[in-house]
Short mmCIF file of C-alpha atoms in Angstrom, two decimals:
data_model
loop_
_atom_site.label_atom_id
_atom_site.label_comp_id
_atom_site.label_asym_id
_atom_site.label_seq_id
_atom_site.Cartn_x
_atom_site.Cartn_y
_atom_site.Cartn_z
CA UNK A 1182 -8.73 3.82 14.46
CA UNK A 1183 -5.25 2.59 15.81
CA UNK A 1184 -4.07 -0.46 13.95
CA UNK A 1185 0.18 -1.83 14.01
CA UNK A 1186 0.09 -0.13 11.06
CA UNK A 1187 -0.68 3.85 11.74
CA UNK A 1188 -4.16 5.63 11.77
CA UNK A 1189 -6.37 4.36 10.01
CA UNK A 1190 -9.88 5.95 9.09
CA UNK A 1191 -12.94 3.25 8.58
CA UNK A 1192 -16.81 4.05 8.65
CA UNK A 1193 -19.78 1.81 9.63
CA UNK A 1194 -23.16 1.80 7.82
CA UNK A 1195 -26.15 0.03 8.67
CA UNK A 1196 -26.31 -2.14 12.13
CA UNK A 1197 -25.94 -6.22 11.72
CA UNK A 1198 -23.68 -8.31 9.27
CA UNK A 1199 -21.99 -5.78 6.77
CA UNK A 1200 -19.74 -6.05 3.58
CA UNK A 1201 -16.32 -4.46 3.86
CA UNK A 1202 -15.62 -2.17 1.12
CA UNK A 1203 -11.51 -2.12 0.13
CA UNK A 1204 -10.71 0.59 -2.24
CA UNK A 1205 -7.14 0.03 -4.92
CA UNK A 1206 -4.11 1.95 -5.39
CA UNK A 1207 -4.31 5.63 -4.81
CA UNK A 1208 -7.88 5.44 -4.37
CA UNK A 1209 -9.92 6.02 -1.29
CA UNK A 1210 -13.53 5.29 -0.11
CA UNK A 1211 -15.15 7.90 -2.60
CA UNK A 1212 -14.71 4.98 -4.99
CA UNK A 1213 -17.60 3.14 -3.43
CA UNK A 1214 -20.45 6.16 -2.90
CA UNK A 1215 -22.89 4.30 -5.53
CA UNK A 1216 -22.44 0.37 -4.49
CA UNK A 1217 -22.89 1.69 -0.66
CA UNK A 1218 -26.21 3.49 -1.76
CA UNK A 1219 -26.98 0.10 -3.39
CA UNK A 1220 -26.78 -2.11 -0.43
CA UNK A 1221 -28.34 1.01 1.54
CA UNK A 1222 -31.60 -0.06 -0.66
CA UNK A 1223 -31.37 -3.35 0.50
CA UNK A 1224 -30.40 -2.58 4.49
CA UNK A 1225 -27.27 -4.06 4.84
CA UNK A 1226 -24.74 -2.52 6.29
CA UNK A 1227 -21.05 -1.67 4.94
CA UNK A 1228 -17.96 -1.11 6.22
CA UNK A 1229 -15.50 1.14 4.14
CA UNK A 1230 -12.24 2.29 5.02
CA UNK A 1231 -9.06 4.39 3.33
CA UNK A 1232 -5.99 1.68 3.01
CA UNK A 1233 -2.98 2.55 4.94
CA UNK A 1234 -1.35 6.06 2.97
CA UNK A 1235 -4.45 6.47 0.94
CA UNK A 1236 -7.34 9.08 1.82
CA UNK A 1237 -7.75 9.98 5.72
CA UNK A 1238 -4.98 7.16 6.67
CA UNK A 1239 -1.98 8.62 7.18
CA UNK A 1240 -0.18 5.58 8.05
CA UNK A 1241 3.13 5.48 6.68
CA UNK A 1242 3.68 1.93 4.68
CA UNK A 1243 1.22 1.73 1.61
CA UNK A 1244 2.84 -1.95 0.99
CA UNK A 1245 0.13 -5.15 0.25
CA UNK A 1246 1.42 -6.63 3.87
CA UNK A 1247 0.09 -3.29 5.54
CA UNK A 1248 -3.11 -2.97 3.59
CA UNK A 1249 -3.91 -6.43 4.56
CA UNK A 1250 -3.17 -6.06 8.04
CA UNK A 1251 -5.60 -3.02 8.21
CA UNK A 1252 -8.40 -4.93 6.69
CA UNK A 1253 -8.38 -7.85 8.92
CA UNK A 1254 -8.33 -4.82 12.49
CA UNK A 1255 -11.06 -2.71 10.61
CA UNK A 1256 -13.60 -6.13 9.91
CA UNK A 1257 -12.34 -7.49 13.40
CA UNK A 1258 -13.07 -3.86 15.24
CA UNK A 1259 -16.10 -2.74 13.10
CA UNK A 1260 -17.73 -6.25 12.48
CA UNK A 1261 -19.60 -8.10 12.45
CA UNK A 1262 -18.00 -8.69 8.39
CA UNK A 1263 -19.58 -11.46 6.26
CA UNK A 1264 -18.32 -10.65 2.83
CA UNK A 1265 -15.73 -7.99 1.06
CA UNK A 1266 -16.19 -6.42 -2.37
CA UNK A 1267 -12.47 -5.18 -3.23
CA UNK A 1268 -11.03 -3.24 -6.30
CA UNK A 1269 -7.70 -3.58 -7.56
CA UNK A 1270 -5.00 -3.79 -5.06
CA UNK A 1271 -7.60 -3.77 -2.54
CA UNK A 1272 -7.93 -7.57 -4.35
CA UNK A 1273 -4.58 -9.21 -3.19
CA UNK A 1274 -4.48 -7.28 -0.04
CA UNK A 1275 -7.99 -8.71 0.82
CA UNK A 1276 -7.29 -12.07 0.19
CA UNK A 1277 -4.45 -11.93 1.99
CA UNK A 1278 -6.35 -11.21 5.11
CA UNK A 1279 -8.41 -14.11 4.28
CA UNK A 1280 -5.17 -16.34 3.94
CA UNK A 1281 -4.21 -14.86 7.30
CA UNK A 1282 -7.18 -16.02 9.05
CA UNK A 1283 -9.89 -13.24 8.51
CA UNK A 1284 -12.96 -15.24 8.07
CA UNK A 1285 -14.99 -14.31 5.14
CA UNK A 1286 -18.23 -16.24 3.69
CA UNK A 1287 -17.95 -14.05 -0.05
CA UNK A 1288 -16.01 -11.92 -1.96
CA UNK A 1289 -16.36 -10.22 -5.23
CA UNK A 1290 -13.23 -8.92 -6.68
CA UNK A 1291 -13.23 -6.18 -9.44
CA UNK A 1292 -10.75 -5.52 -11.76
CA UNK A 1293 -8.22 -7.56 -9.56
CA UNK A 1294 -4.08 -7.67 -10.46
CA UNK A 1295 -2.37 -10.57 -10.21
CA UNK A 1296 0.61 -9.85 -8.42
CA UNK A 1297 4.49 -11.01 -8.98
CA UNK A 1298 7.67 -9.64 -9.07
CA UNK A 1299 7.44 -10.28 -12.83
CA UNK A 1300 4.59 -8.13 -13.75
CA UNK A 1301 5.55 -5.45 -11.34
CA UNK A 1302 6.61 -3.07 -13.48
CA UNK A 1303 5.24 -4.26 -16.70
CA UNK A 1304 1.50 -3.11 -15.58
CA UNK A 1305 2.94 0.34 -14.74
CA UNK A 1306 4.74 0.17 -18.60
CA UNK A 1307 1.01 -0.57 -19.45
CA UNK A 1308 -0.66 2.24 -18.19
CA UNK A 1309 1.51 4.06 -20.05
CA UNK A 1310 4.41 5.09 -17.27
CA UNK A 1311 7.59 6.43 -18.98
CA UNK A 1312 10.56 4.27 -18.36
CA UNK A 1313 12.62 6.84 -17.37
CA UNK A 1314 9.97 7.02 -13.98
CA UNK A 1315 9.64 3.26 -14.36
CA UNK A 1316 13.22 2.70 -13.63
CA UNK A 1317 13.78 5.41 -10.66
CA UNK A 1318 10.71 3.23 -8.93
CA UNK A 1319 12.71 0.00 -9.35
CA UNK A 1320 15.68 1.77 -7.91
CA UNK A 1321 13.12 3.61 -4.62
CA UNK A 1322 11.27 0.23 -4.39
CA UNK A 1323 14.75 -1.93 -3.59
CA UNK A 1324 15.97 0.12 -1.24
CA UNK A 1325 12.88 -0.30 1.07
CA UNK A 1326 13.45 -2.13 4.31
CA UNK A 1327 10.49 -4.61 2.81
CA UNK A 1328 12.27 -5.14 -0.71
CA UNK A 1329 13.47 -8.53 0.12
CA UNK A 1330 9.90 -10.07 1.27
CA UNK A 1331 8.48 -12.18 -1.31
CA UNK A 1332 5.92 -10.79 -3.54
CA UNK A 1333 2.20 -11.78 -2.49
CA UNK A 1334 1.63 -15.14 -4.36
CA UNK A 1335 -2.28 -14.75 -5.14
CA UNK A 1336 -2.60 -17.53 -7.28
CA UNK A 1337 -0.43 -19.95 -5.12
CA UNK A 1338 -3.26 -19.03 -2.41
CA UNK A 1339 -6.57 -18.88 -3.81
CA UNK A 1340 -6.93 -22.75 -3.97
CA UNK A 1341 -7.17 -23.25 -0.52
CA UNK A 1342 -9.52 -20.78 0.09
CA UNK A 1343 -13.73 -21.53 0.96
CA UNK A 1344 -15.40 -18.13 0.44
CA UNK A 1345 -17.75 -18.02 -2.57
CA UNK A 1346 -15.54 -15.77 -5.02
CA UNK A 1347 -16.92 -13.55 -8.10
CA UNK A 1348 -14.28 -12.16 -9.97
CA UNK A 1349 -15.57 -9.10 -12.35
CA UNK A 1350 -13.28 -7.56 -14.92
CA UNK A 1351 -13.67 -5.23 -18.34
CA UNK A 1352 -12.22 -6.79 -21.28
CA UNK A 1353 -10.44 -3.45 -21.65
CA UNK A 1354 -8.82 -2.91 -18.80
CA UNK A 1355 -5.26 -1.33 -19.75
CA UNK A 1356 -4.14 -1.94 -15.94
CA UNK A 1357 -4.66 -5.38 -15.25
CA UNK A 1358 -5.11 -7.89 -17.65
CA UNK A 1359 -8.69 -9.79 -18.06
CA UNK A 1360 -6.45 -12.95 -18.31
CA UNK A 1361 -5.47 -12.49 -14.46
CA UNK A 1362 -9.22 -12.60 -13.47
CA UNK A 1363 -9.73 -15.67 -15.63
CA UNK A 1364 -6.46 -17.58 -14.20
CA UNK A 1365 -7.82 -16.58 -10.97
CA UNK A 1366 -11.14 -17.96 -11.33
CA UNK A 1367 -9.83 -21.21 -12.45
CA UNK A 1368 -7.95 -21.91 -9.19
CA UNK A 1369 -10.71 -20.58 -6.94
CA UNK A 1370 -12.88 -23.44 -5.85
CA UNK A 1371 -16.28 -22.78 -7.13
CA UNK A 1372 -15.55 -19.54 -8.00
CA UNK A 1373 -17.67 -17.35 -11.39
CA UNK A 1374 -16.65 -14.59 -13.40
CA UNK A 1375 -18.28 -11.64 -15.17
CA UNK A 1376 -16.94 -10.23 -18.17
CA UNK A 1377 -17.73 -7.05 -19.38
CA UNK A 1378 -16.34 -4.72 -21.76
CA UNK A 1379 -16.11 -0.86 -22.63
CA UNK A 1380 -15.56 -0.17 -18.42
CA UNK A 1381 -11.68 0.15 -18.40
CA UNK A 1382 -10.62 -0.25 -14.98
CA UNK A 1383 -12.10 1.94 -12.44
CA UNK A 1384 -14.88 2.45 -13.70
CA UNK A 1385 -16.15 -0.87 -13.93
CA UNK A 1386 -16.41 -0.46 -10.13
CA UNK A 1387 -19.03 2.11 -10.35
CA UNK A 1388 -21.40 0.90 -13.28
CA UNK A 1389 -24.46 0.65 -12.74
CA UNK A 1390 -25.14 -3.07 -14.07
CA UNK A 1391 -22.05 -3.84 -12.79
CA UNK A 1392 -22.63 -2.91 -8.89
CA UNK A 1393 -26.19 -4.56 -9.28
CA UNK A 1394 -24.37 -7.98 -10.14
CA UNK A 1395 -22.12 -7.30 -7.02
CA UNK A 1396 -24.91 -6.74 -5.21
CA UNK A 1397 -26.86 -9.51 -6.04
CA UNK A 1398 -24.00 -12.04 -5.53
CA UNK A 1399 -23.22 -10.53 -1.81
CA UNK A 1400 -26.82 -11.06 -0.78
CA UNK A 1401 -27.77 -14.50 -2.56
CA UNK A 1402 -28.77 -17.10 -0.23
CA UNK A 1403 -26.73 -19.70 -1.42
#
């Protein structure tokens, strides 16, 4: 589909209310083959599209402002969308749809960043990157046309927000920190968390155990 952004390629599953399925950073929609066979089980209907410069979307900006933009035309065009269930960047970029005006009753975020210009770089140090790469990024990412837009405040934004909220994170996730979930959760209205441990961070997103707690929080009644 068209969107301000570029293409962008979405699927529908299932006919009625459906939960949008946002993928991370260089991901795509593959990520979410066994949590769409779950809800398949249970008839409803998902939504899943590839974030702009990820998978089939060749749009051209990858940034959070894009991603979120995308989100709120795919649940508008391919709707009706009651809840999200987000990995990674596909966390902040959600919820900043929602802040935007994208009306969503829940939201389960897994293995979510918390995102500043502090901690930037440091998660890429992290996982690992060499500084050497680390610094040429720095250098690529400030000469964007986009470098001088603030960075996403999620934790400034969560508080005002009504949708139920699960956050789910693995203890030993070497990308983003368990403590951003858990400062997350405490400014979220309402909002739970599930802790697990031994998932790292993308694979958290397809454990079993894991996507049956997702599941079960998307289609509870309260």
């Amino acid at each position: 589909m068209a969107t301000p952004q570029g293409g962008v390629k979405a699927w529908r599953f299932g006919a009625g209310r459906a939960t949008l399925l946002v993928h991370g950073w260089d991901d795509d929609n593959c990520l979410w083959g066994a949590l769409a066979e779950k809800f398949a089980e249970i008839g409803r209907a998902v939504v899943a599209l590839d974030l702009p410069g990820h998978g089939f979307s060749p749009a051209e900006d990858p940034s959070l402002k894009s991603a979120a933009a995308a989100i709120d035309a795919v649940a508008r065009s391919l709707g009706p969308i009651d809840s999200i269930v987000a990995h990674s960047f596909g966390c902040p970029a959600s919820v900043a749809a929602m802040v935007n005006g994208l009306p969503i009753g829940r939201i389960a975020l897994v293995a979510t960043p918390l995102p500043n210009a502090a901690n930037r770089w440091a998660r890429a140090k992290r996982a690992g990157v060499p500084q050497a790469v680390i610094d040429r990024a720095a250098e690529l990412y400030a000469a964007r046309p986009d470098a001088a837009e603030p960075v996403f405040d999620m934790a400034a934004a969560v508080p005002s927000l009504q949708a139920k909220a699960l956050f789910v994170h693995s203890l030993d996730d070497d990308q983003c920190p368990a403590a951003d979930a858990e400062r997350l959760r405490g400014l979220w209205p309402g909002a739970k968390l599930a802790l697990m441990d031994g998932l790292g961070h993308r694979l958290i997103a397809q454990d079993a155990a894991t996507l049956a707690r997702i599941v079960a929080f998307i289609d509870a009644a309260d």
